[in-house]
Amino acid sequence: MSAQARERGLVIIPTYNEADNIQRVIHGIRDQALPVDILVVDDSSPDGTAALVTAMKHEDDRLHLLTRPGKMGLGSAYIAGMKWALERDYAYIFEMDADLSHDPRYLSDLYWALGDHCLVLGSRYVQGVNVVNWPMGRLLLSWFANIYVRIVTGLPVHDATSGFKGFRREALESIDFDRIRSDGYSFQIELVFRAWKQGCDVHEISITFVERRSGISKMSKGVIWEAVWMVWYLRWLTLTGRI
Ligand SMILES: Nc1nc2c(ncn2[C@@H]2O[C@H](COP(=O)(O)OP(=O)(O)OP(=O)(O)O)[C@@H](O)[C@H]2O)c(=O)[nH]1
Ligand SMILES: [Mg+2]
């Protein structure tokens, strides 16, 4: 095992009504045998997601649960998790969805790539298109959204909206979370953009994304419109030297 193998990581998993999926995701992560803790950030899911995590905590002392009083949004759940991580001594910090769209076996790839890069994205579009079970409309929207983000912001990545990624601690330390306002897809774009602007090298590894089979999607049209405008805000920040 190399020195990198001892870097301690934290996988942050935001959840809202993921009772069908959360235990499988946690088992999947543990199967990777990586030196990582897991933090589930649950917004008091009515379906009892948190109770399932609590039950697993008895057998896994590297599993943690942060419960918030109500549904407060994906972006703020990640920020709460990232602040929690930075208060502790994790070297690597990962984002991952609970709905099994992100296969835990790629976590190993993200983990090892962080030895050489400060931000690693699990990318659906780095080698063609690797998405399973999305209707054509959604696929085209996501694909063109990423081209749009690249053109407007200059961010040199193929999948800026990916929710599966790993940061070295320094990448997150360089970001002022209190300036981040966005949620959903915008949040993902803004976080990568800010880290990149701080000089962080962004590396993409190819993943296959599989649409959720269980549970209900929380994404909405509002989330898409937020991203449409937000990229122009990022460009404005750049042009005016504010970032
Ligand atoms: N804590 C918390 N988690 C959330 C919130 N909204 C979504 N999530 C979680 O964030 C992750 C991504 O949300 P999804 O609903 O899967 O969104 P998506 O992946 O863009 O869309 P689909 O996979 O098509 O449903 C999942 O693990 C959700 O449970 C929220 O307000 N609070
Ligand atoms: Mg999903």
Coordinates of C-alpha atoms and ligand atoms in Angstrom, one line a residue:
M1 CA 0.0 0.0 0.0
S2 CA 1.4 3.4 -0.9
A3 CA 1.4 6.5 1.3
Q4 CA -1.7 7.8 -0.5
A5 CA -3.7 4.7 0.6
R6 CA -3.7 6.0 4.2
E7 CA -5.3 9.3 3.3
R8 CA -8.6 9.4 5.2
G9 CA -11.7 10.3 3.3
L10 CA -15.3 11.2 3.9
V11 CA -18.1 10.3 1.5
I12 CA -21.0 12.8 1.9
I13 CA -24.4 11.4 0.9
P14 CA -27.3 13.8 1.0
T15 CA -30.7 12.1 1.4
Y16 CA -34.3 12.9 1.1
N17 CA -36.6 9.9 1.1
E18 CA -34.0 7.3 0.1
A19 CA -35.1 4.5 2.3
D20 CA -35.2 2.1 -0.7
N21 CA -31.6 2.8 -1.5
I22 CA -29.5 4.1 1.4
Q23 CA -28.5 0.8 2.9
R24 CA -27.4 -0.7 -0.4
V25 CA -25.3 2.4 -1.2
I26 CA -23.5 2.1 2.2
H27 CA -22.9 -1.6 1.7
G28 CA -21.6 -0.8 -1.7
I29 CA -19.1 1.7 -0.4
R30 CA -17.9 -0.7 2.3
D31 CA -17.3 -3.3 -0.3
Q32 CA -14.6 -1.1 -1.8
A33 CA -12.5 -1.4 1.4
L34 CA -11.3 2.2 1.3
P35 CA -10.2 4.2 4.3
V36 CA -13.3 6.4 4.2
D37 CA -16.0 7.4 6.7
I38 CA -19.5 8.1 5.4
L39 CA -21.7 11.0 6.4
V40 CA -25.4 10.9 5.5
V41 CA -27.0 14.3 5.5
D42 CA -30.7 13.7 5.9
D43 CA -33.4 16.3 5.9
S44 CA -35.7 14.5 8.2
S45 CA -37.0 12.3 5.4
P46 CA -40.6 11.3 6.1
D47 CA -39.8 7.7 4.9
G48 CA -37.5 7.0 7.7
T49 CA -34.2 7.1 5.9
A50 CA -32.4 8.3 9.0
A51 CA -33.6 5.4 11.1
L52 CA -32.1 2.9 8.6
V53 CA -28.8 4.7 8.9
T54 CA -28.9 4.8 12.7
A55 CA -29.5 1.0 12.7
M56 CA -26.3 0.5 10.6
K57 CA -24.3 2.8 12.8
H58 CA -24.2 0.1 15.5
E59 CA -22.0 -2.1 13.3
D60 CA -20.0 0.7 11.6
D61 CA -18.3 3.3 13.7
R62 CA -17.2 5.1 10.6
L63 CA -20.7 5.9 9.6
H64 CA -22.1 9.2 10.6
L65 CA -25.5 10.9 10.4
L66 CA -26.3 14.6 10.3
T67 CA -30.0 15.3 10.6
R68 CA -31.5 18.6 9.6
P69 CA -35.0 19.7 10.6
G70 CA -36.6 19.7 7.2
K71 CA -36.0 19.7 3.4
M72 CA -33.5 22.5 2.9
G73 CA -32.0 21.7 -0.5
L74 CA -29.2 19.7 -2.0
G75 CA -26.6 22.5 -2.1
S76 CA -27.1 23.4 1.5
A77 CA -26.9 19.7 2.5
Y78 CA -23.5 19.4 0.8
I79 CA -22.3 22.6 2.4
A80 CA -23.3 21.3 5.8
G81 CA -21.5 18.1 5.1
M82 CA -18.4 19.8 3.8
K83 CA -18.2 22.1 6.8
W84 CA -18.5 19.1 9.0
A85 CA -15.7 17.4 7.1
L86 CA -13.4 20.5 7.4
E87 CA -13.9 20.6 11.1
R88 CA -12.3 17.2 11.2
D89 CA -9.1 15.8 9.7
Y90 CA -10.3 14.3 6.4
A91 CA -7.8 14.6 3.5
Y92 CA -10.3 13.6 0.8
I93 CA -13.9 14.6 0.6
F94 CA -16.4 13.0 -1.8
E95 CA -19.9 13.7 -3.0
M96 CA -22.2 10.9 -4.0
D97 CA -26.0 10.5 -4.5
A98 CA -28.0 7.9 -2.5
D99 CA -30.1 6.7 -5.4
L100 CA -27.6 4.2 -6.8
S101 CA -27.1 6.3 -9.9
H102 CA -23.4 6.4 -8.8
D103 CA -21.9 3.0 -8.7
P104 CA -19.8 2.8 -5.5
R105 CA -17.1 0.9 -7.3
Y106 CA -16.0 4.1 -9.0
L107 CA -15.3 5.6 -5.6
S108 CA -12.0 3.6 -5.7
D109 CA -11.1 5.3 -9.0
L110 CA -11.9 8.8 -7.6
Y111 CA -10.0 8.0 -4.5
W112 CA -6.8 7.0 -6.3
A113 CA -7.0 9.8 -8.8
L114 CA -7.0 12.3 -5.9
G115 CA -3.4 11.3 -5.3
D116 CA -2.5 13.3 -8.5
H117 CA -5.3 15.9 -8.7
C118 CA -7.0 18.2 -6.4
L119 CA -10.5 17.7 -7.8
V120 CA -11.7 14.6 -9.6
L121 CA -15.1 14.4 -11.4
G122 CA -17.0 11.2 -12.2
S123 CA -17.9 12.2 -15.7
R124 CA -20.7 10.8 -17.9
Y125 CA -19.4 12.5 -21.1
V126 CA -15.7 12.2 -21.1
Q127 CA -15.8 9.1 -23.4
G128 CA -18.9 9.6 -25.5
V129 CA -22.1 9.3 -23.5
N130 CA -22.4 6.9 -20.6
V131 CA -25.9 7.2 -19.3
V132 CA -28.3 4.3 -18.8
N133 CA -32.1 4.7 -18.8
W134 CA -32.5 8.4 -19.4
P135 CA -35.2 9.5 -22.0
M136 CA -33.6 11.1 -25.0
G137 CA -34.9 14.5 -24.0
R138 CA -33.2 14.5 -20.6
L139 CA -30.0 13.2 -22.1
L140 CA -29.9 16.0 -24.7
L141 CA -30.7 18.6 -22.1
S142 CA -27.8 17.4 -19.9
W143 CA -25.4 17.1 -22.8
F144 CA -26.1 20.6 -24.3
A145 CA -26.2 22.1 -20.8
N146 CA -22.7 21.0 -20.3
I147 CA -21.6 22.5 -23.6
Y148 CA -23.4 25.7 -22.7
V149 CA -21.6 25.8 -19.3
R150 CA -18.2 25.3 -21.0
I151 CA -18.8 28.1 -23.5
V152 CA -20.2 30.6 -21.0
T153 CA -17.8 30.0 -18.1
G154 CA -14.7 28.6 -19.8
L155 CA -14.6 25.7 -17.4
P156 CA -12.7 23.0 -19.2
V157 CA -14.7 20.0 -18.2
H158 CA -17.2 17.7 -19.9
D159 CA -19.6 17.1 -17.0
A160 CA -19.8 20.1 -14.7
T161 CA -23.1 19.0 -13.3
S162 CA -21.9 15.7 -12.0
G163 CA -22.8 15.0 -8.4
F164 CA -20.2 12.3 -8.1
K165 CA -16.8 13.7 -7.3
G166 CA -13.9 13.9 -4.9
F167 CA -12.0 17.0 -3.5
R168 CA -8.7 17.2 -1.8
R169 CA -9.3 19.1 1.4
E170 CA -7.3 22.1 0.2
A171 CA -9.8 22.5 -2.7
L172 CA -12.7 23.0 -0.3
E173 CA -10.6 25.1 2.1
S174 CA -10.1 27.6 -0.7
I175 CA -13.8 28.1 -1.2
D176 CA -15.9 30.6 0.8
F177 CA -19.1 28.6 1.3
D178 CA -21.0 31.6 2.5
R179 CA -20.8 33.1 -1.0
I180 CA -22.5 30.1 -2.6
R181 CA -26.2 30.6 -3.1
S182 CA -27.1 28.0 -5.6
D183 CA -28.7 24.6 -5.2
G184 CA -29.1 21.5 -7.5
Y185 CA -27.2 21.5 -10.7
S186 CA -26.1 25.1 -10.2
F187 CA -24.4 24.1 -7.0
Q188 CA -22.4 21.5 -8.7
I189 CA -21.3 23.9 -11.4
E190 CA -20.5 26.7 -9.0
L191 CA -18.4 24.5 -6.7
V192 CA -16.3 23.2 -9.5
F193 CA -15.9 26.6 -11.1
R194 CA -14.8 28.2 -7.8
A195 CA -12.3 25.4 -7.1
W196 CA -10.9 25.7 -10.6
K197 CA -10.6 29.5 -10.3
Q198 CA -8.6 29.0 -7.1
G199 CA -6.1 27.1 -9.2
C200 CA -7.3 23.6 -8.5
D201 CA -6.6 21.2 -11.4
V202 CA -9.8 19.3 -12.4
H203 CA -9.5 15.8 -13.7
E204 CA -12.4 13.7 -15.1
I205 CA -12.7 10.0 -15.0
S206 CA -15.3 8.1 -17.0
I207 CA -18.3 6.7 -15.1
T208 CA -21.5 5.1 -16.3
F209 CA -24.5 6.8 -14.7
V210 CA -27.6 4.7 -14.2
E211 CA -31.0 6.4 -13.6
R212 CA -32.6 5.8 -10.3
R213 CA -34.8 2.7 -10.1
S214 CA -36.4 3.4 -6.8
G215 CA -37.6 6.5 -5.0
I216 CA -38.7 9.8 -6.4
S217 CA -36.6 12.5 -8.2
K218 CA -36.3 15.8 -6.4
M219 CA -35.2 17.8 -9.4
S220 CA -37.5 20.4 -10.9
K221 CA -37.7 22.9 -13.8
G222 CA -36.7 25.7 -11.3
V223 CA -33.4 23.9 -10.8
I224 CA -32.7 24.0 -14.5
W225 CA -33.5 27.7 -14.9
E226 CA -31.3 28.5 -11.9
A227 CA -28.4 26.9 -13.7
V228 CA -29.2 28.8 -17.0
W229 CA -28.7 32.2 -15.2
M230 CA -26.1 31.2 -12.7
V231 CA -23.4 30.5 -15.4
W232 CA -23.7 34.1 -16.6
Y233 CA -23.3 35.2 -13.0
L234 CA -20.0 33.2 -12.9
R235 CA -18.9 34.8 -16.1
W236 CA -19.7 38.2 -14.7
L237 CA -17.6 37.4 -11.6
T238 CA -14.7 36.6 -13.8
L239 CA -15.0 39.6 -16.1
T240 CA -15.2 42.0 -13.2
G241 CA -12.3 40.3 -11.4
R242 CA -14.4 39.4 -8.4
I243 CA -13.2 35.8 -8.5
Ligands
LIG1 N1 -30.4 16.3 2.4 C1 -31.0 16.5 1.2 N2 -30.8 15.7 0.2 C2 -31.4 15.9 -1.0 C3 -32.3 17.0 -1.2 N3 -32.8 17.0 -2.5 C4 -32.2 15.9 -3.1 N4 -31.4 15.2 -2.2 C5 -30.6 14.0 -2.4 O1 -29.6 14.4 -3.4 C6 -29.4 13.3 -4.3 C7 -29.7 13.7 -5.7 O2 -31.1 13.9 -5.9 P1 -32.0 13.3 -7.0 O3 -33.4 13.4 -6.7 O4 -31.5 11.9 -7.3 O5 -31.6 14.2 -8.2 P2 -31.1 13.8 -9.6 O6 -30.1 12.7 -9.4 O7 -30.7 15.0 -10.3 O8 -32.4 13.3 -10.4 P3 -33.0 11.8 -10.5 O9 -31.8 10.8 -10.2 O10 -33.5 11.7 -11.8 O11 -34.0 11.6 -9.5 C8 -30.2 12.1 -3.8 O12 -29.4 11.3 -2.9 C9 -31.3 12.8 -3.0 O13 -31.9 12.0 -2.0 C10 -32.5 17.9 -0.1 O14 -33.3 18.9 -0.2 N5 -31.9 17.6 1.1
MG2 MG -30.4 10.9 -8.9

